[in-house]
XYZ file of C-alpha atoms in Angstrom:
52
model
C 12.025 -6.725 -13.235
C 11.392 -2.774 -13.696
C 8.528 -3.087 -11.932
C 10.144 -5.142 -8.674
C 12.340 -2.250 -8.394
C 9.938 0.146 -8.721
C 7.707 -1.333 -5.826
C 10.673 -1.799 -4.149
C 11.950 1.334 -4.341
C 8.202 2.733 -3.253
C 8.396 0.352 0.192
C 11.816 1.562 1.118
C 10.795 5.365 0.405
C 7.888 4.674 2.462
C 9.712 3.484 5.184
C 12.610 6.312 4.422
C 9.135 8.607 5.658
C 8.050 7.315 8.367
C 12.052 6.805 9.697
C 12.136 10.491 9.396
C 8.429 11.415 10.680
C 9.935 9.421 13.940
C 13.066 11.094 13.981
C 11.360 14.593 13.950
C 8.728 13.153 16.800
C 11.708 12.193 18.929
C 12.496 15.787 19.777
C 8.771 16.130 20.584
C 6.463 16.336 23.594
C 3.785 14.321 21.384
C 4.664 10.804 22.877
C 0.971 9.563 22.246
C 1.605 10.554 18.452
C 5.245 9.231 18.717
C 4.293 5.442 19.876
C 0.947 5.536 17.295
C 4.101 6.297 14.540
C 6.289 3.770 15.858
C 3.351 1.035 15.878
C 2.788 2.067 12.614
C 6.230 1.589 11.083
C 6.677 -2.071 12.708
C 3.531 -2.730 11.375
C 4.950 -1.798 7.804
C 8.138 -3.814 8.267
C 6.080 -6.838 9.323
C 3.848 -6.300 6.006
C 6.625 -6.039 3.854
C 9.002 -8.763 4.928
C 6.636 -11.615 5.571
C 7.953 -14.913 7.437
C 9.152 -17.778 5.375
């Protein structure tokens, strides 16, 4: 059970990073970097919340 948590706790901290790495991108002229980030996020949701 600990570890669940744990590993749960790890994916939503992960995704807690990359929310704010896109939130400080926003603001930025990098939109090349931005839209690699953003790929990269949805890519993580999809991994982590697989279809049943």
């Amino acid at each position: 059970m600990f570890q669940m948590a744990h590993y749960m706790f790890l994916c939503s901290s992960k995704h807690l990073e990359y929310a704010l790495e896109l939130q400080h991108l926003r603001n930025d002229e990098r939109a090349g970097e931005r839209d690699l980030l953003r790929l990269n996020l949805d890519m993580y949701k999809i991994a982590i919340n697989p279809r049943r």
